[in-house]
Amino acid sequence: MISLLKSDFDKIVAHAKNELPNEACGLIAGTANGDDKEIKKVYLLTNTDHSNEHFSLDPKEQLEAIKDMRANGLSPLGNWHSHPETPSRPSEEDKRLAYDSRASYLILSLMDEDNPVINSFHIEKLISQKEDLIIK
Amino acid sequence: MKIIVAGETKEFKEGLTIAELIELEEVETPQYVTVSLNDEFVESGAFNNTALSDGDNVEFLYFMGGGR
Ligand SMILES: [Zn+2]
């Protein structure tokens, strides 16, 4: 199970809408106790691809975020990105480029802009599995 | 010598290269990992001949990206 604060969810949605028509992305950090993860902070990063079909995180910003996590006693838990026009599930390319089997991959769909949908996935060896995500 | 790896201080032998550190730290899929040394990114072609010094700070960053 993984939990996300409503305020952080709103932050992600606002940033993703702001970046439309392009995909938006970022990192998530918090605490983990076995399979129970609690997201305590979300990071809004630059999509260096500036594309509505692809995203890549900026390594410089990634490094800054990692340092901030450590300074705040948080662990990196994974990343998030938006799908401006497609459902909230990993694409083939998303799966192919998911190299960290311990990470949670959050995908926000803005297909219906007024009703954003977010899901969390565990991706390992090209197979994705939906995780229980609680927004509180 | 002491090297800070992903925020943790660890003891290594003198002259350790980045390539050797990647092996010792059992980094998963190292071909998709960006390495920073004291906040500067190191080209993957230089991993074999970049020797680390006492007090160096190394971070491993996974490439993160995707597409629809
Ligand atoms: Zn995607």
mmCIF file of C-alpha atoms and ligand atoms in Angstrom:
data_model
loop_
_atom_site.group_PDB
_atom_site.id
_atom_site.type_symbol
_atom_site.label_atom_id
_atom_site.label_comp_id
_atom_site.label_asym_id
_atom_site.label_seq_id
_atom_site.Cartn_x
_atom_site.Cartn_y
_atom_site.Cartn_z
ATOM 1 C CA MET A 1 0.000 0.000 0.000
ATOM 2 C CA ILE A 2 1.138 3.533 -0.720
ATOM 3 C CA SER A 3 -0.413 6.730 0.583
ATOM 4 C CA LEU A 4 -0.411 10.219 -0.878
ATOM 5 C CA LEU A 5 -1.557 13.403 0.863
ATOM 6 C CA LYS A 6 -4.496 15.164 -0.776
ATOM 7 C CA SER A 7 -2.459 18.392 -0.756
ATOM 8 C CA ASP A 8 0.380 16.668 -2.651
ATOM 9 C CA PHE A 9 -2.094 15.155 -5.110
ATOM 10 C CA ASP A 10 -3.448 18.662 -5.755
ATOM 11 C CA LYS A 11 0.104 19.939 -6.308
ATOM 12 C CA ILE A 12 0.789 17.252 -8.913
ATOM 13 C CA VAL A 13 -2.499 17.913 -10.697
ATOM 14 C CA ALA A 14 -1.926 21.681 -10.758
ATOM 15 C CA HIS A 15 1.605 21.278 -12.127
ATOM 16 C CA ALA A 16 0.516 18.706 -14.728
ATOM 17 C CA LYS A 17 -2.319 20.956 -15.928
ATOM 18 C CA ASN A 18 0.074 23.860 -16.103
ATOM 19 C CA GLU A 19 2.434 21.845 -18.325
ATOM 20 C CA LEU A 20 -0.288 20.802 -20.798
ATOM 21 C CA PRO A 21 -0.175 19.826 -23.633
ATOM 22 C CA ASN A 22 3.143 18.257 -22.511
ATOM 23 C CA GLU A 23 3.713 15.440 -20.059
ATOM 24 C CA ALA A 24 4.807 16.569 -16.604
ATOM 25 C CA CYS A 25 6.962 14.612 -14.167
ATOM 26 C CA GLY A 26 8.613 14.573 -10.787
ATOM 27 C CA LEU A 27 9.763 12.531 -7.829
ATOM 28 C CA ILE A 28 8.098 11.215 -4.690
ATOM 29 C CA ALA A 29 9.705 10.805 -1.283
ATOM 30 C CA GLY A 30 8.656 9.617 2.122
ATOM 31 C CA THR A 31 9.018 6.655 4.417
ATOM 32 C CA ALA A 32 8.797 2.951 3.700
ATOM 33 C CA ASN A 33 8.083 0.098 6.067
ATOM 34 C CA GLY A 34 8.217 -3.072 3.984
ATOM 35 C CA ASP A 35 5.472 -2.716 1.386
ATOM 36 C CA ASP A 36 3.816 0.126 3.272
ATOM 37 C CA LYS A 37 4.935 3.416 1.808
ATOM 38 C CA GLU A 38 3.946 6.879 2.889
ATOM 39 C CA ILE A 39 4.611 9.731 0.467
ATOM 40 C CA LYS A 40 5.456 12.824 2.498
ATOM 41 C CA LYS A 41 6.775 15.105 -0.194
ATOM 42 C CA VAL A 42 6.394 15.416 -3.951
ATOM 43 C CA TYR A 43 8.858 17.154 -6.263
ATOM 44 C CA LEU A 44 7.817 18.875 -9.477
ATOM 45 C CA LEU A 45 10.633 18.543 -11.994
ATOM 46 C CA THR A 46 11.280 19.686 -15.552
ATOM 47 C CA ASN A 47 10.389 17.325 -18.376
ATOM 48 C CA THR A 48 13.556 17.790 -20.428
ATOM 49 C CA ASP A 49 11.801 16.218 -23.455
ATOM 50 C CA HIS A 50 9.165 19.019 -23.463
ATOM 51 C CA SER A 51 6.856 16.601 -25.240
ATOM 52 C CA ASN A 52 3.262 15.378 -25.010
ATOM 53 C CA GLU A 53 4.468 11.829 -25.706
ATOM 54 C CA HIS A 54 7.668 11.458 -23.681
ATOM 55 C CA PHE A 55 9.268 12.519 -20.469
ATOM 56 C CA SER A 56 12.768 12.480 -18.987
ATOM 57 C CA LEU A 57 13.741 13.844 -15.611
ATOM 58 C CA ASP A 58 16.518 16.408 -15.416
ATOM 59 C CA PRO A 59 19.456 14.689 -13.601
ATOM 60 C CA LYS A 60 20.569 17.999 -12.048
ATOM 61 C CA GLU A 61 17.139 18.547 -10.510
ATOM 62 C CA GLN A 62 17.041 14.878 -9.527
ATOM 63 C CA LEU A 63 20.296 15.345 -7.602
ATOM 64 C CA GLU A 64 18.949 18.455 -5.842
ATOM 65 C CA ALA A 65 15.769 16.576 -4.909
ATOM 66 C CA ILE A 66 17.732 13.600 -3.537
ATOM 67 C CA LYS A 67 19.758 15.952 -1.325
ATOM 68 C CA ASP A 68 16.601 17.652 -0.096
ATOM 69 C CA MET A 69 15.090 14.247 0.736
ATOM 70 C CA ARG A 70 18.134 13.289 2.784
ATOM 71 C CA ALA A 71 18.165 16.637 4.587
ATOM 72 C CA ASN A 72 14.533 15.993 5.550
ATOM 73 C CA GLY A 73 15.046 12.376 6.570
ATOM 74 C CA LEU A 74 12.993 11.081 3.632
ATOM 75 C CA SER A 75 13.733 8.214 1.261
ATOM 76 C CA PRO A 76 13.229 8.297 -2.510
ATOM 77 C CA LEU A 77 10.088 6.251 -3.228
ATOM 78 C CA GLY A 78 9.809 6.609 -7.003
ATOM 79 C CA ASN A 79 8.484 9.049 -9.532
ATOM 80 C CA TRP A 80 5.298 10.394 -11.091
ATOM 81 C CA HIS A 81 4.374 11.550 -14.553
ATOM 82 C CA SER A 82 1.271 12.656 -16.373
ATOM 83 C CA HIS A 83 -0.562 11.268 -19.374
ATOM 84 C CA PRO A 84 -2.259 14.251 -21.008
ATOM 85 C CA GLU A 85 -4.409 12.178 -23.348
ATOM 86 C CA THR A 86 -4.136 8.530 -22.311
ATOM 87 C CA PRO A 87 -5.339 6.447 -19.331
ATOM 88 C CA SER A 88 -3.522 6.070 -16.015
ATOM 89 C CA ARG A 89 -1.463 2.984 -16.815
ATOM 90 C CA PRO A 90 2.133 2.431 -17.927
ATOM 91 C CA SER A 91 2.760 2.448 -21.665
ATOM 92 C CA GLU A 92 5.159 -0.049 -23.238
ATOM 93 C CA GLU A 93 7.870 2.604 -23.179
ATOM 94 C CA ASP A 94 7.096 3.462 -19.547
ATOM 95 C CA LYS A 95 7.666 -0.188 -18.670
ATOM 96 C CA ARG A 96 10.782 -0.504 -20.794
ATOM 97 C CA LEU A 97 12.332 2.542 -19.099
ATOM 98 C CA ALA A 98 11.416 1.592 -15.521
ATOM 99 C CA TYR A 99 14.775 0.443 -14.209
ATOM 100 C CA ASP A 100 14.176 0.580 -10.488
ATOM 101 C CA SER A 101 12.178 -2.416 -9.281
ATOM 102 C CA ARG A 102 11.892 -0.953 -5.766
ATOM 103 C CA ALA A 103 10.286 2.256 -6.990
ATOM 104 C CA SER A 104 6.625 3.173 -7.196
ATOM 105 C CA TYR A 105 5.577 4.699 -10.492
ATOM 106 C CA LEU A 106 2.633 7.082 -10.197
ATOM 107 C CA ILE A 107 0.748 7.958 -13.366
ATOM 108 C CA LEU A 108 -1.748 10.801 -13.512
ATOM 109 C CA SER A 109 -4.220 10.781 -16.388
ATOM 110 C CA LEU A 110 -5.673 14.100 -17.536
ATOM 111 C CA MET A 111 -7.784 12.479 -20.252
ATOM 112 C CA ASP A 112 -10.769 13.981 -18.464
ATOM 113 C CA GLU A 113 -9.235 17.208 -17.192
ATOM 114 C CA ASP A 114 -11.980 17.775 -14.628
ATOM 115 C CA ASN A 115 -11.567 14.287 -13.201
ATOM 116 C CA PRO A 116 -7.855 13.508 -12.968
ATOM 117 C CA VAL A 117 -7.081 9.849 -12.224
ATOM 118 C CA ILE A 118 -3.912 8.716 -10.468
ATOM 119 C CA ASN A 119 -2.655 5.165 -9.959
ATOM 120 C CA SER A 120 0.552 3.698 -8.587
ATOM 121 C CA PHE A 121 2.450 0.840 -10.202
ATOM 122 C CA HIS A 122 5.274 -1.506 -9.385
ATOM 123 C CA ILE A 123 7.201 -2.323 -12.564
ATOM 124 C CA GLU A 124 9.644 -5.168 -12.811
ATOM 125 C CA LYS A 125 10.978 -6.910 -15.916
ATOM 126 C CA LEU A 126 8.415 -5.214 -18.180
ATOM 127 C CA ILE A 127 5.497 -6.341 -16.016
ATOM 128 C CA SER A 128 3.473 -3.714 -14.203
ATOM 129 C CA GLN A 129 1.343 -4.334 -11.178
ATOM 130 C CA LYS A 130 -1.096 -1.808 -9.735
ATOM 131 C CA GLU A 131 -0.447 -0.949 -6.085
ATOM 132 C CA ASP A 132 -3.112 0.103 -3.585
ATOM 133 C CA LEU A 133 -2.963 3.884 -3.496
ATOM 134 C CA ILE A 134 -4.732 5.838 -0.784
ATOM 135 C CA ILE A 135 -5.196 9.592 -1.027
ATOM 136 C CA LYS A 136 -5.724 11.094 2.405
ATOM 137 C CA MET B 1 39.979 6.240 2.428
ATOM 138 C CA LYS B 2 36.440 7.357 3.134
ATOM 139 C CA ILE B 3 33.900 8.013 0.381
ATOM 140 C CA ILE B 4 30.348 9.221 0.780
ATOM 141 C CA VAL B 5 28.123 7.018 -1.361
ATOM 142 C CA ALA B 6 24.493 8.082 -1.636
ATOM 143 C CA GLY B 7 24.824 9.977 1.635
ATOM 144 C CA GLU B 8 26.552 7.180 3.548
ATOM 145 C CA THR B 9 30.221 7.311 4.522
ATOM 146 C CA LYS B 10 32.050 4.092 3.666
ATOM 147 C CA GLU B 11 35.631 2.857 3.748
ATOM 148 C CA PHE B 12 37.329 1.820 0.477
ATOM 149 C CA LYS B 13 40.814 0.979 -0.735
ATOM 150 C CA GLU B 14 42.967 3.762 -2.177
ATOM 151 C CA GLY B 15 42.695 4.343 -5.914
ATOM 152 C CA LEU B 16 39.211 2.880 -6.284
ATOM 153 C CA THR B 17 37.653 3.825 -9.633
ATOM 154 C CA ILE B 18 34.025 4.699 -10.272
ATOM 155 C CA ALA B 19 33.669 1.485 -12.310
ATOM 156 C CA GLU B 20 34.900 -0.555 -9.317
ATOM 157 C CA LEU B 21 32.604 1.319 -6.954
ATOM 158 C CA ILE B 22 29.617 0.540 -9.203
ATOM 159 C CA GLU B 23 30.499 -3.141 -8.929
ATOM 160 C CA LEU B 24 31.087 -3.096 -5.180
ATOM 161 C CA GLU B 25 27.820 -1.257 -4.580
ATOM 162 C CA GLU B 26 25.942 -3.745 -6.795
ATOM 163 C CA VAL B 27 24.242 -0.975 -8.747
ATOM 164 C CA GLU B 28 21.314 -2.421 -10.749
ATOM 165 C CA THR B 29 21.338 -1.738 -14.524
ATOM 166 C CA PRO B 30 24.435 0.506 -14.334
ATOM 167 C CA GLN B 31 24.110 1.389 -18.020
ATOM 168 C CA TYR B 32 21.097 3.541 -17.055
ATOM 169 C CA VAL B 33 22.681 5.183 -14.061
ATOM 170 C CA THR B 34 24.082 8.690 -14.061
ATOM 171 C CA VAL B 35 26.959 9.189 -11.649
ATOM 172 C CA SER B 36 27.784 12.461 -9.959
ATOM 173 C CA LEU B 37 31.121 13.046 -8.270
ATOM 174 C CA ASN B 38 31.164 16.052 -5.926
ATOM 175 C CA ASP B 39 28.094 17.430 -7.755
ATOM 176 C CA GLU B 40 29.640 17.091 -11.232
ATOM 177 C CA PHE B 41 28.256 14.508 -13.638
ATOM 178 C CA VAL B 42 30.792 11.986 -14.918
ATOM 179 C CA GLU B 43 30.604 10.626 -18.492
ATOM 180 C CA SER B 44 30.087 6.847 -18.450
ATOM 181 C CA GLY B 45 33.147 6.487 -20.719
ATOM 182 C CA ALA B 46 35.279 7.880 -17.895
ATOM 183 C CA PHE B 47 34.140 5.441 -15.172
ATOM 184 C CA ASN B 48 37.122 3.119 -15.720
ATOM 185 C CA ASN B 49 39.802 5.759 -15.379
ATOM 186 C CA THR B 50 38.256 8.073 -12.799
ATOM 187 C CA ALA B 51 39.935 7.265 -9.483
ATOM 188 C CA LEU B 52 38.246 8.467 -6.324
ATOM 189 C CA SER B 53 39.933 10.353 -3.489
ATOM 190 C CA ASP B 54 39.356 10.489 0.241
ATOM 191 C CA GLY B 55 36.236 12.514 1.082
ATOM 192 C CA ASP B 56 34.655 12.266 -2.383
ATOM 193 C CA ASN B 57 30.873 12.380 -2.589
ATOM 194 C CA VAL B 58 29.280 10.022 -5.117
ATOM 195 C CA GLU B 59 25.622 9.699 -6.090
ATOM 196 C CA PHE B 60 23.950 7.190 -8.404
ATOM 197 C CA LEU B 61 20.911 8.510 -10.231
ATOM 198 C CA TYR B 62 18.630 6.299 -12.254
ATOM 199 C CA PHE B 63 17.589 7.541 -15.626
ATOM 200 C CA MET B 64 13.878 8.215 -15.245
ATOM 201 C CA GLY B 65 11.666 8.649 -18.222
ATOM 202 C CA GLY B 66 8.984 7.150 -20.371
ATOM 203 C CA GLY B 67 6.539 7.765 -23.134
ATOM 204 C CA ARG B 68 3.099 6.778 -24.210
HETATM 205 ZN ZN ZN C 1 3.737 7.307 -19.456
#
